[in-house]
Short mmCIF file of C-alpha atoms in Angstrom, two decimals:
data_model
loop_
_atom_site.label_atom_id
_atom_site.label_comp_id
_atom_site.label_asym_id
_atom_site.label_seq_id
_atom_site.Cartn_x
_atom_site.Cartn_y
_atom_site.Cartn_z
CA MET A 605 81.14 85.70 116.40
CA PRO A 606 84.41 86.79 114.90
CA PRO A 607 84.45 87.61 111.43
CA LEU A 608 85.31 84.22 109.00
CA ARG A 609 88.90 85.65 107.06
CA THR A 610 87.67 84.12 103.69
CA ALA A 611 90.87 83.52 101.18
CA LEU A 612 90.28 84.22 96.95
CA LEU A 613 92.66 82.03 94.95
CA GLN A 614 92.47 83.60 91.41
CA SER A 615 94.02 81.10 89.36
CA SER A 616 93.97 78.82 86.43
CA GLY A 617 96.31 76.09 87.57
CA ARG A 618 97.30 74.12 84.58
CA PRO A 619 94.44 72.71 82.62
CA GLY A 620 94.44 69.13 82.59
CA ALA A 621 97.35 68.40 85.22
CA VAL A 622 95.27 67.58 88.71
CA ALA A 623 98.38 66.93 90.72
CA GLU A 624 99.78 70.37 89.85
CA ASN A 625 96.64 71.80 90.65
CA LEU A 626 96.76 70.07 94.08
CA LYS A 627 100.43 71.33 94.46
CA ALA A 628 98.95 74.76 93.76
CA LEU A 629 96.09 74.67 96.11
CA ASP A 630 97.97 73.04 99.09
CA GLU A 631 100.39 76.14 98.71
CA ALA A 632 97.63 78.49 98.79
CA ALA A 633 96.33 76.90 101.82
CA ALA A 634 99.34 77.23 103.40
CA ARG A 635 99.76 81.34 102.58
CA ALA A 636 95.69 81.87 102.98
CA ALA A 637 96.19 79.67 107.09
CA GLY A 638 99.08 81.86 107.75
CA ALA A 639 97.21 84.53 107.33
CA GLY A 640 94.78 83.55 109.69
CA ALA A 641 92.24 82.40 107.39
CA ARG A 642 89.91 79.54 107.93
CA LEU A 643 88.17 79.05 104.33
CA LEU A 644 89.80 79.20 101.10
CA VAL A 645 88.02 79.35 97.75
CA ALA A 646 89.18 78.22 94.22
CA PRO A 647 87.72 78.75 90.99
CA GLU A 648 85.02 76.71 88.66
CA LEU A 649 86.82 73.60 87.36
CA PHE A 650 90.12 74.38 89.49
CA LEU A 651 91.22 70.75 90.12
CA THR A 652 90.83 69.67 86.45
CA GLY A 653 90.98 73.16 84.45
CA TYR A 654 88.07 74.20 82.43
CA ALA A 655 89.24 74.31 78.66
CA ILE A 656 90.34 70.58 78.91
CA GLY A 657 87.87 69.57 76.07
CA ASP A 658 87.26 65.68 74.97
CA ALA A 659 89.60 65.23 78.43
CA VAL A 660 86.14 65.87 80.51
CA PRO A 661 85.36 62.66 80.52
CA GLU A 662 88.69 61.15 81.32
CA LEU A 663 88.64 63.41 84.02
CA ALA A 664 85.74 63.68 85.69
CA GLU A 665 85.48 61.87 89.20
CA PRO A 666 82.90 60.77 92.15
CA ALA A 667 82.55 63.28 95.04
CA ASP A 668 84.18 60.78 96.85
CA GLY A 669 87.09 60.36 94.29
CA PRO A 670 91.20 60.63 94.64
CA GLY A 671 90.71 64.54 94.07
CA ALA A 672 88.12 65.01 97.08
CA ARG A 673 90.93 62.60 98.82
CA ALA A 674 93.59 64.88 98.67
CA VAL A 675 91.96 68.10 99.00
CA ALA A 676 90.79 66.69 102.33
CA GLU A 677 94.47 66.21 103.29
CA ILE A 678 95.43 69.97 102.50
CA ALA A 679 92.17 70.94 104.41
CA VAL A 680 93.29 69.03 107.46
CA ARG A 681 96.71 70.04 107.28
CA HIS A 682 96.54 73.64 107.05
CA GLY A 683 92.75 73.64 109.29
CA LEU A 684 91.05 75.68 106.92
CA ALA A 685 87.67 74.73 104.86
CA VAL A 686 88.81 74.66 101.05
CA LEU A 687 86.15 74.98 98.16
CA TYR A 688 87.30 73.59 95.19
CA GLY A 689 85.58 73.08 91.48
CA TYR A 690 85.74 69.96 89.90
CA PRO A 691 84.07 67.42 87.21
CA GLU A 692 81.74 65.12 88.76
CA ARG A 693 81.07 61.62 87.48
CA ASP A 694 78.10 60.26 88.43
CA GLY A 695 77.37 57.14 86.77
CA ASP A 696 77.39 58.02 82.89
CA ARG A 697 76.68 61.99 83.85
CA ILE A 698 79.05 64.33 84.32
CA PHE A 699 78.03 67.79 86.27
CA ASN A 700 80.55 71.15 87.01
CA ALA A 701 80.24 70.52 90.34
CA SER A 702 82.17 72.31 93.90
CA GLN A 703 83.17 71.00 97.14
CA LEU A 704 83.10 72.64 100.51
CA ILE A 705 86.00 70.43 102.65
CA GLY A 706 85.96 71.50 106.14
CA PRO A 707 88.67 71.84 108.28
CA ASP A 708 88.96 67.96 109.24
CA GLY A 709 88.62 66.77 106.01
CA ALA A 710 84.69 65.98 105.69
CA SER A 711 82.62 67.06 102.94
CA LEU A 712 80.31 69.59 103.96
CA ALA A 713 78.17 70.09 100.55
CA ASN A 714 78.86 69.42 96.95
CA TYR A 715 77.29 71.65 94.46
CA ARG A 716 76.30 70.75 91.03
CA LYS A 717 75.75 73.85 88.02
CA THR A 718 72.26 74.29 87.41
CA HIS A 719 72.52 77.10 84.33
CA LEU A 720 75.24 75.69 82.30
CA PHE A 721 76.76 78.69 79.51
CA GLY A 722 77.79 78.01 75.91
CA CYS A 723 78.63 75.07 73.75
CA PHE A 724 81.22 73.39 75.63
CA GLU A 725 79.43 73.14 79.14
CA GLN A 726 76.22 72.46 77.66
CA GLU A 727 78.07 68.82 75.20
CA TRP A 728 79.97 67.64 78.45
CA PHE A 729 77.96 68.59 81.45
CA THR A 730 74.30 67.51 83.03
CA PRO A 731 72.80 70.36 84.83
CA GLY A 732 72.17 70.23 88.37
CA GLU A 733 68.73 70.55 89.79
CA ARG A 734 69.00 71.57 93.19
CA THR A 735 69.27 75.23 93.05
CA VAL A 736 70.30 76.04 97.29
CA VAL A 737 72.96 73.90 98.47
CA GLN A 738 74.56 75.09 102.02
CA ALA A 739 76.41 73.95 104.82
CA ASP A 740 77.29 75.41 108.25
CA LEU A 741 80.90 77.02 108.89
CA ASP A 742 82.58 78.80 111.95
CA GLY A 743 78.48 80.12 112.91
CA LEU A 744 77.76 81.41 109.21
CA ARG A 745 75.70 79.29 106.28
CA ILE A 746 77.39 79.24 103.67
CA GLY A 747 75.94 78.85 99.97
CA LEU A 748 76.93 77.50 97.08
CA LEU A 749 76.53 78.60 93.40
CA ILE A 750 78.76 78.58 90.36
CA CYS A 751 79.58 81.56 87.58
CA TYR A 752 76.49 81.60 85.47
CA ASP A 753 74.31 81.02 87.80
CA VAL A 754 74.78 83.64 90.17
CA GLU A 755 73.58 85.37 86.96
CA PHE A 756 70.22 84.70 87.65
CA PRO A 757 68.49 87.10 90.39
CA GLU A 758 66.19 84.23 91.71
CA ASN A 759 69.17 82.17 92.35
CA VAL A 760 70.57 84.38 94.88
CA ARG A 761 67.33 85.29 96.28
CA ALA A 762 66.49 82.28 96.93
CA HIS A 763 70.05 81.45 99.15
CA ALA A 764 68.71 84.75 100.72
CA LEU A 765 65.16 83.42 101.99
CA ALA A 766 67.20 80.17 102.83
CA GLY A 767 68.88 81.72 105.10
CA THR A 768 72.50 82.02 103.25
CA ASP A 769 75.16 84.21 104.85
CA LEU A 770 78.16 83.64 102.27
CA LEU A 771 77.54 82.89 99.01
CA LEU A 772 80.47 81.52 97.71
CA VAL A 773 80.85 81.31 93.75
CA PRO A 774 83.78 79.53 92.01
CA THR A 775 83.50 81.01 88.34
CA ALA A 776 85.35 80.99 84.87
CA GLN A 777 84.62 84.71 83.89
CA MET A 778 85.35 85.26 80.46
CA HIS A 779 86.09 88.05 78.44
CA PRO A 780 84.27 90.30 77.21
CA PHE A 781 81.95 89.90 80.75
CA GLN A 782 84.33 91.52 83.18
CA PHE A 783 81.12 94.05 84.24
CA VAL A 784 79.59 90.86 85.82
CA ALA A 785 82.81 91.38 88.45
CA GLU A 786 82.74 94.57 88.59
CA SER A 787 79.12 95.28 89.20
CA VAL A 788 76.88 92.55 89.07
CA ILE A 789 78.49 90.71 92.10
CA PRO A 790 78.53 93.58 94.32
CA VAL A 791 74.93 94.09 93.40
CA ARG A 792 74.07 90.71 94.04
CA ALA A 793 75.30 90.96 97.64
CA PHE A 794 73.06 94.41 98.25
CA GLU A 795 70.07 92.97 97.05
CA SER A 796 69.80 89.89 98.78
CA GLN A 797 71.66 91.21 101.68
CA MET A 798 74.68 88.81 102.03
CA TYR A 799 78.76 88.32 101.28
CA VAL A 800 79.36 87.03 98.20
CA ALA A 801 82.89 85.37 97.11
CA TYR A 802 83.14 85.35 93.57
CA VAL A 803 86.46 83.48 92.78
CA ASN A 804 88.38 83.62 89.42
CA ARG A 805 89.70 81.78 86.44
CA THR A 806 92.56 84.58 84.87
CA GLY A 807 94.07 84.35 81.70
CA PRO A 808 94.18 82.37 78.38
CA GLU A 809 93.09 79.03 78.24
CA GLY A 810 92.16 77.24 74.79
CA GLU A 811 89.83 79.85 73.32
CA PHE A 812 88.99 81.32 76.60
CA GLU A 813 90.87 84.54 78.08
CA PHE A 814 89.78 84.86 81.90
CA VAL A 815 89.32 88.21 83.40
CA GLY A 816 90.65 87.83 87.26
CA LEU A 817 88.64 90.18 89.38
CA SER A 818 87.71 87.91 92.00
CA CYS A 819 85.92 89.77 94.84
CA LEU A 820 84.59 89.67 98.19
CA ALA A 821 81.46 91.41 98.02
CA GLY A 822 79.68 92.65 101.00
CA PRO A 823 76.07 93.64 102.32
CA ASP A 824 76.28 97.43 101.31
CA GLY A 825 77.50 96.49 97.99
CA THR A 826 81.16 97.07 98.62
CA VAL A 827 83.74 94.96 97.59
CA ARG A 828 85.71 94.27 100.28
CA THR A 829 89.15 92.76 98.76
CA ARG A 830 89.36 92.97 95.11
CA ALA A 831 92.24 90.88 92.78
CA GLY A 832 93.63 92.13 89.67
CA ARG A 833 93.95 90.61 86.46
CA GLY A 834 96.93 88.05 87.66
CA GLU A 835 97.08 85.06 89.63
CA GLU A 836 96.58 86.57 93.01
CA LEU A 837 95.29 85.37 96.52
CA VAL A 838 93.45 87.87 98.29
CA ILE A 839 92.03 88.01 101.82
CA GLY A 840 88.97 89.79 103.29
CA GLU A 841 86.61 88.99 105.97
CA VAL A 842 82.91 87.70 106.47
CA ASP A 843 81.62 90.26 109.84
CA PRO A 844 78.78 88.17 111.22
CA GLU A 845 78.04 91.72 113.45
CA PHE A 846 78.00 93.98 110.30
CA LEU A 847 75.51 91.34 108.30
CA ALA A 848 73.13 91.21 111.04
CA ALA A 849 73.07 95.34 111.41
CA SER A 850 72.81 95.21 107.37
CA ARG A 851 70.13 93.40 107.56
CA THR A 852 68.21 94.76 110.09
CA ALA A 853 68.89 98.50 108.13
CA ASN A 854 67.63 97.26 104.60
CA PRO A 855 64.17 96.37 104.31
CA TYR A 856 64.35 94.67 100.37
CA LEU A 857 63.59 90.95 102.34
CA ARG A 858 60.90 92.24 104.90
CA ASP A 859 59.30 94.53 101.75
CA ARG A 860 58.91 92.15 99.65
CA ARG A 861 55.59 91.14 98.19
CA PRO A 862 55.33 87.69 96.83
CA GLY A 863 52.21 87.04 95.82
CA LEU A 864 52.78 89.68 93.09
CA TYR A 865 55.38 87.76 91.72
CA GLY A 866 53.83 84.58 90.57
CA SER A 867 53.89 85.52 87.08
CA LEU A 868 58.03 84.75 87.38
CA ALA A 869 57.56 81.32 88.13
#
């Protein structure tokens, strides 16, 4: 299989302005497709903005709502898959969610954040209950987590054991926790033998200061592409042959002794 060229959109868009954020996503998709990308990943809650406070209920929508339909049109128009974050309404509950739309406009996977960070998220969102959500794209098994989820090694290891090749992590990583982007993400990729695309917001937004530093980390623990602190579209490749060779050479998953780990649960 050829490498999957993956574009990371580091941007906060405009909080509360869904139409403008969709326009920014469309422009990024055009640039990504022009560079040969087959996948575009946008940050956590990119559709609406993160620091939207009590506008969360107003801006939340179902997984098949107008935002999803608009993203599907973008995906079809540019011939690539798109992963975006949004507040998902399901009855009386609202989830911090991300959805992967395929190049044909079909929904491939929808994930609800399982570990909510801080007072803002815990006030407005219900935690999801499924740790491993996956889809197949161009011969690769794609897994989804959101921001704080990836800081729990159990989540990433669960994906590794379920066969995830590329883990997509839209995020809203804020100051002073930039060490997660700089150090934790490459380690997660190495210890669980997968690629990890960590895609952040950037700049001030309400009470938050997002640090950027989006990256694509490989199974050897090296960062294949890294954004700076500002608005940026960066592109890297997920190489299935390199991944297979790395998994053969690295014994972590083979040398596990699950019988010793029962107390962790």
